[in-house]
mmCIF file of C-alpha atoms in Angstrom:
data_model
loop_
_atom_site.group_PDB
_atom_site.id
_atom_site.type_symbol
_atom_site.label_atom_id
_atom_site.label_comp_id
_atom_site.label_asym_id
_atom_site.label_seq_id
_atom_site.Cartn_x
_atom_site.Cartn_y
_atom_site.Cartn_z
ATOM 1 C CA MET V 27 0.000 0.000 0.000
ATOM 2 C CA ARG V 28 2.855 2.339 0.891
ATOM 3 C CA LYS V 29 4.527 1.566 -2.412
ATOM 4 C CA ILE V 30 1.358 2.467 -4.332
ATOM 5 C CA LEU V 31 1.035 5.731 -2.371
ATOM 6 C CA LEU V 32 4.599 6.739 -3.143
ATOM 7 C CA SER V 33 4.054 5.961 -6.818
ATOM 8 C CA ALA V 34 0.960 8.135 -6.822
ATOM 9 C CA ILE V 35 2.853 11.024 -5.202
ATOM 10 C CA TYR V 36 5.623 10.668 -7.787
ATOM 11 C CA LEU V 37 3.123 10.656 -10.644
ATOM 12 C CA PHE V 38 1.402 13.765 -9.250
ATOM 13 C CA ALA V 39 4.708 15.576 -8.870
ATOM 14 C CA SER V 40 5.679 14.675 -12.432
ATOM 15 C CA VAL V 41 2.383 15.903 -13.853
ATOM 16 C CA LEU V 42 2.631 19.142 -11.803
ATOM 17 C CA THR V 43 6.164 19.830 -13.027
ATOM 18 C CA PHE V 44 5.179 19.211 -16.633
ATOM 19 C CA ALA V 45 2.129 21.425 -16.281
ATOM 20 C CA GLN V 46 4.344 24.300 -15.156
ATOM 21 C CA THR V 47 6.443 24.119 -18.277
ATOM 22 C CA ASN V 48 5.843 24.668 -21.950
ATOM 23 C CA PRO V 49 7.047 21.373 -23.486
ATOM 24 C CA VAL V 50 8.083 23.095 -26.734
ATOM 25 C CA LYS V 51 11.653 23.319 -27.907
ATOM 26 C CA VAL V 52 12.956 26.890 -27.982
ATOM 27 C CA THR V 53 13.845 26.404 -31.635
ATOM 28 C CA ASP V 54 10.180 25.679 -32.358
ATOM 29 C CA PHE V 55 9.000 28.646 -30.287
ATOM 30 C CA PHE V 56 11.430 31.505 -31.039
ATOM 31 C CA ASP V 57 11.960 32.437 -34.679
ATOM 32 C CA ASP V 58 14.499 35.232 -34.281
ATOM 33 C CA PHE V 59 15.863 38.006 -32.044
ATOM 34 C CA GLU V 60 16.224 41.625 -33.145
ATOM 35 C CA ILE V 61 18.641 44.244 -31.783
ATOM 36 C CA LYS V 62 18.195 47.900 -32.710
ATOM 37 C CA PRO V 63 19.359 51.346 -31.497
ATOM 38 C CA TYR V 64 17.924 52.540 -28.199
ATOM 39 C CA ASN V 65 15.816 55.694 -28.212
ATOM 40 C CA GLY V 66 16.803 56.584 -31.770
ATOM 41 C CA ASN V 67 20.488 56.943 -30.956
ATOM 42 C CA VAL V 68 22.971 55.678 -33.504
ATOM 43 C CA MET V 69 24.624 52.495 -32.257
ATOM 44 C CA ASP V 70 26.227 51.178 -35.418
ATOM 45 C CA THR V 71 29.295 53.420 -34.983
ATOM 46 C CA VAL V 72 31.179 53.426 -31.679
ATOM 47 C CA TYR V 73 34.096 55.749 -30.889
ATOM 48 C CA ASN V 74 37.013 54.224 -28.982
ATOM 49 C CA THR V 75 38.496 56.803 -26.602
ATOM 50 C CA GLY V 76 40.291 54.254 -24.443
ATOM 51 C CA ASN V 77 37.348 53.691 -22.079
ATOM 52 C CA ASP V 78 34.600 51.094 -21.765
ATOM 53 C CA VAL V 79 31.609 51.995 -23.958
ATOM 54 C CA VAL V 80 28.166 51.669 -22.367
ATOM 55 C CA LEU V 81 25.711 50.869 -25.141
ATOM 56 C CA PRO V 82 21.981 50.540 -24.349
ATOM 57 C CA VAL V 83 20.059 48.696 -27.076
ATOM 58 C CA PHE V 84 16.484 47.669 -27.759
ATOM 59 C CA MET V 85 15.878 43.926 -28.081
ATOM 60 C CA ARG V 86 12.804 41.838 -28.905
ATOM 61 C CA PHE V 87 12.084 38.306 -30.059
ATOM 62 C CA LYS V 88 9.925 36.997 -32.877
ATOM 63 C CA LEU V 89 7.764 33.901 -32.533
ATOM 64 C CA LYS V 90 7.108 31.203 -35.105
ATOM 65 C CA GLY V 91 3.371 31.617 -34.597
ATOM 66 C CA PRO V 92 0.947 34.205 -33.119
ATOM 67 C CA PHE V 93 1.104 34.371 -29.350
ATOM 68 C CA GLY V 94 -1.878 32.721 -27.684
ATOM 69 C CA SER V 95 -2.402 30.078 -30.379
ATOM 70 C CA GLY V 96 -1.337 26.423 -30.504
ATOM 71 C CA ASN V 97 2.006 25.925 -28.756
ATOM 72 C CA PHE V 98 2.488 29.686 -28.343
ATOM 73 C CA THR V 99 0.368 30.212 -25.240
ATOM 74 C CA MET V 100 3.303 30.833 -22.902
ATOM 75 C CA VAL V 101 7.013 31.484 -23.129
ATOM 76 C CA PRO V 102 8.944 28.322 -22.270
ATOM 77 C CA GLN V 103 9.995 28.505 -18.638
ATOM 78 C CA LYS V 104 13.643 29.068 -17.859
ATOM 79 C CA SER V 105 14.187 30.604 -21.289
ATOM 80 C CA PHE V 106 17.224 32.836 -21.469
ATOM 81 C CA ALA V 107 19.132 34.853 -24.063
ATOM 82 C CA ARG V 108 22.626 36.261 -24.210
ATOM 83 C CA ILE V 109 23.966 38.914 -26.566
ATOM 84 C CA LEU V 110 27.495 38.213 -27.778
ATOM 85 C CA PHE V 111 29.855 40.716 -29.356
ATOM 86 C CA GLU V 112 31.861 38.896 -32.008
ATOM 87 C CA LEU V 113 34.941 40.754 -33.227
ATOM 88 C CA THR V 114 36.165 40.536 -36.798
ATOM 89 C CA ASN V 115 39.024 38.315 -35.633
ATOM 90 C CA GLY V 116 36.487 35.719 -34.415
ATOM 91 C CA PHE V 117 36.904 36.397 -30.688
ATOM 92 C CA ASP V 118 33.614 37.005 -28.872
ATOM 93 C CA TYR V 119 32.432 37.835 -25.367
ATOM 94 C CA THR V 120 29.245 38.678 -23.504
ATOM 95 C CA PRO V 121 28.865 42.457 -23.026
ATOM 96 C CA HIS V 122 26.291 42.157 -20.216
ATOM 97 C CA SER V 123 26.651 40.583 -16.799
ATOM 98 C CA ASN V 124 23.559 38.383 -16.480
ATOM 99 C CA ALA V 125 21.577 36.145 -18.799
ATOM 100 C CA ILE V 126 18.382 37.787 -20.083
ATOM 101 C CA ASP V 127 15.312 36.057 -18.566
ATOM 102 C CA LEU V 128 12.785 35.845 -21.411
ATOM 103 C CA SER V 129 9.968 34.630 -19.167
ATOM 104 C CA GLY V 130 9.596 38.008 -17.438
ATOM 105 C CA ASN V 131 6.376 39.964 -17.949
ATOM 106 C CA GLU V 132 8.195 42.735 -19.828
ATOM 107 C CA TRP V 133 8.835 40.247 -22.656
ATOM 108 C CA ARG V 134 5.281 38.899 -22.895
ATOM 109 C CA PRO V 135 3.831 39.438 -26.408
ATOM 110 C CA MET V 136 0.306 40.697 -26.910
ATOM 111 C CA THR V 137 -2.205 38.031 -27.944
ATOM 112 C CA GLY V 138 -2.065 37.464 -31.688
ATOM 113 C CA SER V 139 1.327 39.174 -32.078
ATOM 114 C CA LEU V 140 4.453 37.560 -33.498
ATOM 115 C CA TYR V 141 6.698 39.911 -31.522
ATOM 116 C CA SER V 142 7.514 40.638 -27.925
ATOM 117 C CA PRO V 143 7.720 44.285 -26.781
ATOM 118 C CA TYR V 144 11.069 45.998 -27.128
ATOM 119 C CA VAL V 145 13.087 45.737 -23.913
ATOM 120 C CA VAL V 146 16.163 47.816 -23.055
ATOM 121 C CA VAL V 147 19.335 45.797 -22.533
ATOM 122 C CA ASN V 148 22.459 47.623 -21.322
ATOM 123 C CA LEU V 149 25.667 46.420 -22.949
ATOM 124 C CA THR V 150 29.250 47.260 -22.024
ATOM 125 C CA LEU V 151 31.861 47.018 -24.768
ATOM 126 C CA TYR V 152 35.076 46.568 -22.815
ATOM 127 C CA LYS V 153 38.036 48.729 -23.776
ATOM 128 C CA GLU V 154 40.398 45.741 -23.762
ATOM 129 C CA TYR V 155 38.393 44.122 -26.580
ATOM 130 C CA LEU V 156 37.012 47.162 -28.381
ATOM 131 C CA GLY V 157 36.998 46.652 -32.122
ATOM 132 C CA SER V 158 34.623 46.342 -35.043
ATOM 133 C CA GLY V 159 32.367 43.305 -35.087
ATOM 134 C CA LYS V 160 28.739 42.290 -34.747
ATOM 135 C CA LEU V 161 26.174 41.660 -32.039
ATOM 136 C CA LYS V 162 24.463 38.295 -32.178
ATOM 137 C CA THR V 163 22.043 36.476 -29.879
ATOM 138 C CA HIS V 164 22.204 33.013 -28.330
ATOM 139 C CA PHE V 165 19.046 31.685 -26.684
ATOM 140 C CA LYS V 166 18.198 28.557 -24.717
ATOM 141 C CA SER V 167 15.889 26.966 -22.201
ATOM 142 C CA ASP V 168 17.139 25.083 -19.165
ATOM 143 C CA TYR V 169 14.196 22.751 -19.815
ATOM 144 C CA ASP V 170 14.893 20.107 -22.451
ATOM 145 C CA ALA V 171 11.506 19.470 -24.066
ATOM 146 C CA VAL V 172 12.881 16.533 -26.049
ATOM 147 C CA ASN V 173 14.104 14.567 -23.044
ATOM 148 C CA ASN V 174 11.638 16.063 -20.537
ATOM 149 C CA SER V 175 14.448 17.197 -18.244
ATOM 150 C CA TRP V 176 15.938 20.435 -16.973
ATOM 151 C CA ASN V 177 19.516 19.850 -18.106
ATOM 152 C CA PRO V 178 21.473 20.371 -20.269
ATOM 153 C CA GLY V 179 18.865 22.351 -22.243
ATOM 154 C CA ILE V 180 19.050 23.413 -25.869
ATOM 155 C CA VAL V 181 21.133 26.343 -27.161
ATOM 156 C CA ALA V 182 20.377 28.063 -30.477
ATOM 157 C CA VAL V 183 21.724 31.068 -32.392
ATOM 158 C CA ALA V 184 19.424 33.799 -33.732
ATOM 159 C CA LYS V 185 19.514 34.619 -37.426
ATOM 160 C CA SER V 186 19.677 38.397 -37.082
ATOM 161 C CA THR V 187 22.892 40.231 -36.184
ATOM 162 C CA ARG V 188 23.866 43.879 -35.857
ATOM 163 C CA ASN V 189 27.162 45.193 -37.209
ATOM 164 C CA ILE V 190 29.161 47.582 -35.048
ATOM 165 C CA THR V 191 31.944 49.738 -36.503
ATOM 166 C CA VAL V 192 34.511 50.989 -34.004
ATOM 167 C CA ILE V 193 36.435 54.144 -34.882
ATOM 168 C CA ASN V 194 39.613 54.709 -32.898
ATOM 169 C CA VAL V 195 39.844 58.261 -31.560
ATOM 170 C CA PRO V 196 43.540 59.218 -31.270
ATOM 171 C CA ASN V 197 44.905 60.803 -28.110
ATOM 172 C CA PHE V 198 47.875 63.152 -28.514
ATOM 173 C CA ILE V 199 50.361 63.194 -25.641
ATOM 174 C CA GLY V 200 53.001 65.910 -25.792
ATOM 175 C CA PRO V 201 53.583 69.660 -25.318
ATOM 176 C CA SER V 202 51.500 72.372 -26.965
ATOM 177 C CA GLN V 203 54.632 74.446 -27.566
ATOM 178 C CA LEU V 204 58.164 73.544 -28.578
ATOM 179 C CA CYS V 205 61.310 75.617 -28.854
ATOM 180 C CA GLY V 206 63.510 73.212 -30.794
ATOM 181 C CA GLU V 207 61.975 69.754 -30.957
ATOM 182 C CA ALA V 208 59.508 67.589 -29.039
ATOM 183 C CA THR V 209 58.345 63.970 -29.074
ATOM 184 C CA TYR V 210 54.650 63.089 -29.232
ATOM 185 C CA THR V 211 53.030 59.790 -28.312
ATOM 186 C CA ILE V 212 49.740 59.118 -30.084
ATOM 187 C CA GLU V 213 47.408 56.515 -28.624
ATOM 188 C CA ARG V 214 45.227 54.702 -31.171
ATOM 189 C CA PRO V 215 46.927 56.437 -34.144
ATOM 190 C CA SER V 216 46.040 56.110 -37.802
ATOM 191 C CA ALA V 217 47.484 58.170 -40.697
ATOM 192 C CA ILE V 218 49.693 60.886 -39.125
ATOM 193 C CA THR V 219 50.607 64.147 -40.893
ATOM 194 C CA LEU V 220 51.901 67.605 -39.941
ATOM 195 C CA GLU V 221 49.962 70.454 -41.568
ATOM 196 C CA ASN V 222 50.657 74.194 -42.013
ATOM 197 C CA ALA V 223 54.297 73.348 -41.347
ATOM 198 C CA THR V 224 56.094 74.495 -44.518
ATOM 199 C CA GLY V 225 59.260 76.320 -43.476
ATOM 200 C CA ILE V 226 58.306 75.984 -39.798
ATOM 201 C CA ALA V 227 58.746 72.370 -38.674
ATOM 202 C CA THR V 228 59.290 68.793 -39.841
ATOM 203 C CA LEU V 229 57.760 65.482 -38.719
ATOM 204 C CA THR V 230 59.723 62.266 -38.111
ATOM 205 C CA ALA V 231 58.214 58.858 -37.270
ATOM 206 C CA LEU V 232 60.113 57.208 -34.394
ATOM 207 C CA GLY V 233 58.098 53.984 -34.145
ATOM 208 C CA ASN V 234 56.186 52.626 -31.161
ATOM 209 C CA ASN V 235 53.408 55.229 -31.725
ATOM 210 C CA GLN V 236 55.836 58.125 -31.356
ATOM 211 C CA TRP V 237 56.608 61.057 -33.664
ATOM 212 C CA LYS V 238 59.116 63.933 -33.408
ATOM 213 C CA VAL V 239 58.366 67.520 -34.454
ATOM 214 C CA THR V 240 61.475 69.637 -35.153
ATOM 215 C CA LYS V 241 61.637 73.421 -35.583
ATOM 216 C CA ILE V 242 63.229 74.774 -38.781
ATOM 217 C CA GLY V 243 65.735 77.591 -38.254
ATOM 218 C CA SER V 244 64.441 80.723 -36.534
ATOM 219 C CA ASN V 245 60.949 80.529 -37.977
ATOM 220 C CA SER V 246 57.881 80.291 -35.806
ATOM 221 C CA GLY V 247 54.214 79.494 -36.310
ATOM 222 C CA THR V 248 51.363 77.205 -35.378
ATOM 223 C CA VAL V 249 51.302 73.723 -36.931
ATOM 224 C CA GLN V 250 48.725 70.937 -36.732
ATOM 225 C CA LEU V 251 49.551 67.340 -35.857
ATOM 226 C CA VAL V 252 46.773 65.399 -37.602
ATOM 227 C CA SER V 253 45.517 61.832 -37.285
ATOM 228 C CA THR V 254 42.752 60.737 -39.659
ATOM 229 C CA SER V 255 40.500 57.902 -38.500
ATOM 230 C CA GLY V 256 37.187 56.732 -39.923
ATOM 231 C CA GLY V 257 37.121 59.673 -42.334
ATOM 232 C CA LYS V 258 37.423 62.213 -39.488
ATOM 233 C CA ARG V 259 40.377 64.480 -38.727
ATOM 234 C CA TYR V 260 41.686 64.735 -35.176
ATOM 235 C CA THR V 261 44.224 67.468 -34.513
ATOM 236 C CA LYS V 262 46.623 68.878 -31.952
ATOM 237 C CA SER V 263 47.811 72.465 -32.359
ATOM 238 C CA ILE V 264 51.498 73.043 -31.630
ATOM 239 C CA THR V 265 53.115 76.447 -31.270
ATOM 240 C CA VAL V 266 56.616 76.339 -32.734
ATOM 241 C CA GLY V 267 58.977 78.951 -31.293
ATOM 242 C CA THR V 268 57.651 82.304 -30.060
ATOM 243 C CA LEU V 269 54.775 83.831 -31.978
ATOM 244 C CA PRO V 270 54.703 87.607 -32.513
ATOM 245 C CA PRO V 271 52.024 89.736 -30.829
ATOM 246 C CA ARG V 272 49.038 91.226 -32.640
ATOM 247 C CA ILE V 273 48.215 94.967 -32.809
ATOM 248 C CA SER V 274 44.648 96.168 -33.329
ATOM 249 C CA GLY V 275 43.285 99.651 -34.064
ATOM 250 C CA PRO V 276 42.435 102.091 -36.890
ATOM 251 C CA GLN V 277 44.951 102.257 -39.714
ATOM 252 C CA THR V 278 43.856 105.663 -41.015
ATOM 253 C CA VAL V 279 43.569 108.688 -38.686
ATOM 254 C CA THR V 280 42.836 112.398 -39.095
ATOM 255 C CA SER V 281 43.576 115.678 -37.319
ATOM 256 C CA ASN V 282 42.497 116.572 -33.791
ATOM 257 C CA ASN V 283 41.500 113.106 -32.650
ATOM 258 C CA SER V 284 42.535 110.488 -30.112
ATOM 259 C CA TYR V 285 42.952 106.800 -30.986
ATOM 260 C CA THR V 286 43.656 103.702 -28.906
ATOM 261 C CA TYR V 287 45.595 100.639 -30.078
ATOM 262 C CA SER V 288 45.725 97.306 -28.224
ATOM 263 C CA VAL V 289 48.637 94.864 -28.322
ATOM 264 C CA TYR V 290 47.626 91.226 -27.773
ATOM 265 C CA LYS V 291 50.068 88.561 -26.611
ATOM 266 C CA SER V 292 50.121 85.178 -28.346
ATOM 267 C CA ASP V 293 51.338 83.560 -25.123
ATOM 268 C CA PRO V 294 49.645 84.731 -21.908
ATOM 269 C CA ASN V 295 52.846 83.979 -19.978
ATOM 270 C CA SER V 296 55.139 86.032 -22.222
ATOM 271 C CA THR V 297 56.479 89.571 -21.846
ATOM 272 C CA LEU V 298 55.629 92.387 -24.271
ATOM 273 C CA SER V 299 58.028 95.014 -25.564
ATOM 274 C CA ILE V 300 56.309 97.923 -27.340
ATOM 275 C CA GLU V 301 57.945 100.664 -29.408
ATOM 276 C CA ALA V 302 55.810 103.742 -30.167
ATOM 277 C CA TYR V 303 57.708 107.011 -30.526
ATOM 278 C CA ALA V 304 56.929 110.421 -32.007
ATOM 279 C CA GLY V 305 59.956 112.299 -33.262
ATOM 280 C CA PRO V 306 60.600 115.975 -32.494
ATOM 281 C CA GLY V 307 58.200 118.363 -34.217
ATOM 282 C CA MET V 308 55.700 115.632 -35.196
ATOM 283 C CA PRO V 309 52.014 116.736 -35.219
ATOM 284 C CA TYR V 310 51.040 113.811 -33.018
ATOM 285 C CA THR V 311 51.950 112.171 -29.702
ATOM 286 C CA LEU V 312 52.185 108.542 -28.641
ATOM 287 C CA ASN V 313 51.801 107.155 -25.136
ATOM 288 C CA VAL V 314 52.173 103.511 -23.982
ATOM 289 C CA VAL V 315 50.402 102.218 -20.881
ATOM 290 C CA GLY V 316 50.440 98.454 -20.320
ATOM 291 C CA ASN V 317 49.408 96.789 -23.553
ATOM 292 C CA GLN V 318 47.722 99.906 -24.977
ATOM 293 C CA ILE V 319 49.027 102.711 -27.170
ATOM 294 C CA THR V 320 47.282 106.098 -27.315
ATOM 295 C CA LEU V 321 47.738 108.235 -30.444
ATOM 296 C CA ASN V 322 46.720 111.924 -30.249
ATOM 297 C CA THR V 323 46.770 113.881 -33.491
ATOM 298 C CA ASN V 324 47.119 117.643 -33.903
ATOM 299 C CA SER V 325 45.811 119.846 -36.708
ATOM 300 C CA ILE V 326 47.659 119.721 -40.007
ATOM 301 C CA GLY V 327 46.842 121.339 -43.322
ATOM 302 C CA GLY V 328 44.666 119.583 -45.842
ATOM 303 C CA ASN V 329 47.224 119.577 -48.602
ATOM 304 C CA VAL V 330 50.281 118.394 -46.727
ATOM 305 C CA ARG V 331 51.927 115.047 -47.240
ATOM 306 C CA ASP V 332 50.485 112.281 -45.106
ATOM 307 C CA TYR V 333 52.431 110.977 -42.113
ATOM 308 C CA TYR V 334 53.127 107.285 -41.698
ATOM 309 C CA ILE V 335 53.309 106.164 -38.093
ATOM 310 C CA GLN V 336 54.753 102.769 -37.116
ATOM 311 C CA LEU V 337 53.788 100.914 -33.961
ATOM 312 C CA LYS V 338 56.126 98.025 -33.110
ATOM 313 C CA ALA V 339 56.014 95.155 -30.606
ATOM 314 C CA THR V 340 57.818 91.911 -29.793
ATOM 315 C CA GLU V 341 57.039 89.069 -27.403
ATOM 316 C CA THR V 342 59.478 87.113 -25.237
ATOM 317 C CA ASN V 343 58.910 83.748 -23.520
ATOM 318 C CA SER V 344 60.909 80.618 -22.639
ATOM 319 C CA CYS V 345 61.557 79.983 -26.348
ATOM 320 C CA GLY V 346 63.102 83.413 -26.918
ATOM 321 C CA THR V 347 61.964 86.657 -28.569
ATOM 322 C CA SER V 348 59.570 86.744 -31.491
ATOM 323 C CA ILE V 349 60.013 88.589 -34.736
ATOM 324 C CA GLN V 350 58.804 92.178 -34.572
ATOM 325 C CA THR V 351 55.211 93.066 -35.408
ATOM 326 C CA VAL V 352 55.058 96.353 -37.323
ATOM 327 C CA TYR V 353 51.671 98.103 -37.557
ATOM 328 C CA SER V 354 51.452 101.045 -39.964
ATOM 329 C CA VAL V 355 49.046 103.941 -39.408
ATOM 330 C CA ARG V 356 48.398 106.685 -42.025
ATOM 331 C CA PHE V 357 47.773 110.174 -40.632
ATOM 332 C CA ARG V 358 45.865 112.153 -43.278
ATOM 333 C CA GLY V 359 45.800 115.943 -43.320
ATOM 334 C CA GLY V 360 42.116 116.827 -43.348
ATOM 335 C CA ASP V 361 40.714 115.727 -46.709
ATOM 336 C CA GLY V 362 43.990 116.258 -48.432
ATOM 337 C CA PRO V 363 45.546 113.920 -50.983
ATOM 338 C CA ILE V 364 46.678 110.428 -50.103
ATOM 339 C CA ASN V 365 50.368 110.095 -50.914
#
């Protein structure tokens, strides 16, 4: 009698377990899995700046029949999916920490639909393995409908994939100014060139992601170290030598007026030297205060020859003294002729 009772309990337990599962193979239930950009953001191009890339995506599954009909009345219990990122070299890894539980309510399709709702899945593309490749989906159920057991389950691969292109963003390491020469290390480099450098500086490849920029003679200027990646230009501006200052103000003046000129340093840490002198008997005066020059003109006849006034300035920093900036001002006599 006890043996019969135990058999009955076993039979009941077996029937209960079976009733709590959907005895349909996942390959007969799920038709495909789709991955698309989250919230309209572009996901197909990822920029590698040397950090992990957090990439939220939308994911949904497609059924092989309308939900609520035939064998499609419930998602097979213990159904899981994993997104894999497969690099072009064949290496792949899982960019999310936990398996995706497909039996949760957020995945439940509406009756009559072939698709589940879109669900956000947060992926992390790790910097150590960041390269172009594709996202693909593996799915399985821990319940083996063929052998009516919970292990080992059945694993399948979805048909749909999503290509990801990774563009390496270069990082320039080196000084923004050089006096003679300087070495630059470029992380994640591509094609390297030096632009606006004619007569100013040269570029030499040293290997091991390093390049040397060398000043030519006594010339100075601003050059651009350029790395082109994925059709985009990434640049680092380099000041070669000491740049001259800039003078701003009116270049034509007339009698009985006052004018102010400003001298602007190229390097905020440099020292200015300004030359602004009026010779004896000149019908104008010049006064320098700080980085400003004041020009006061007196009355001169309308038919006299124009005066040409020169304002001069140089700039000195750790690289030496710049070439002289010469700013010419024409002092016209009334409405007289321009000579």
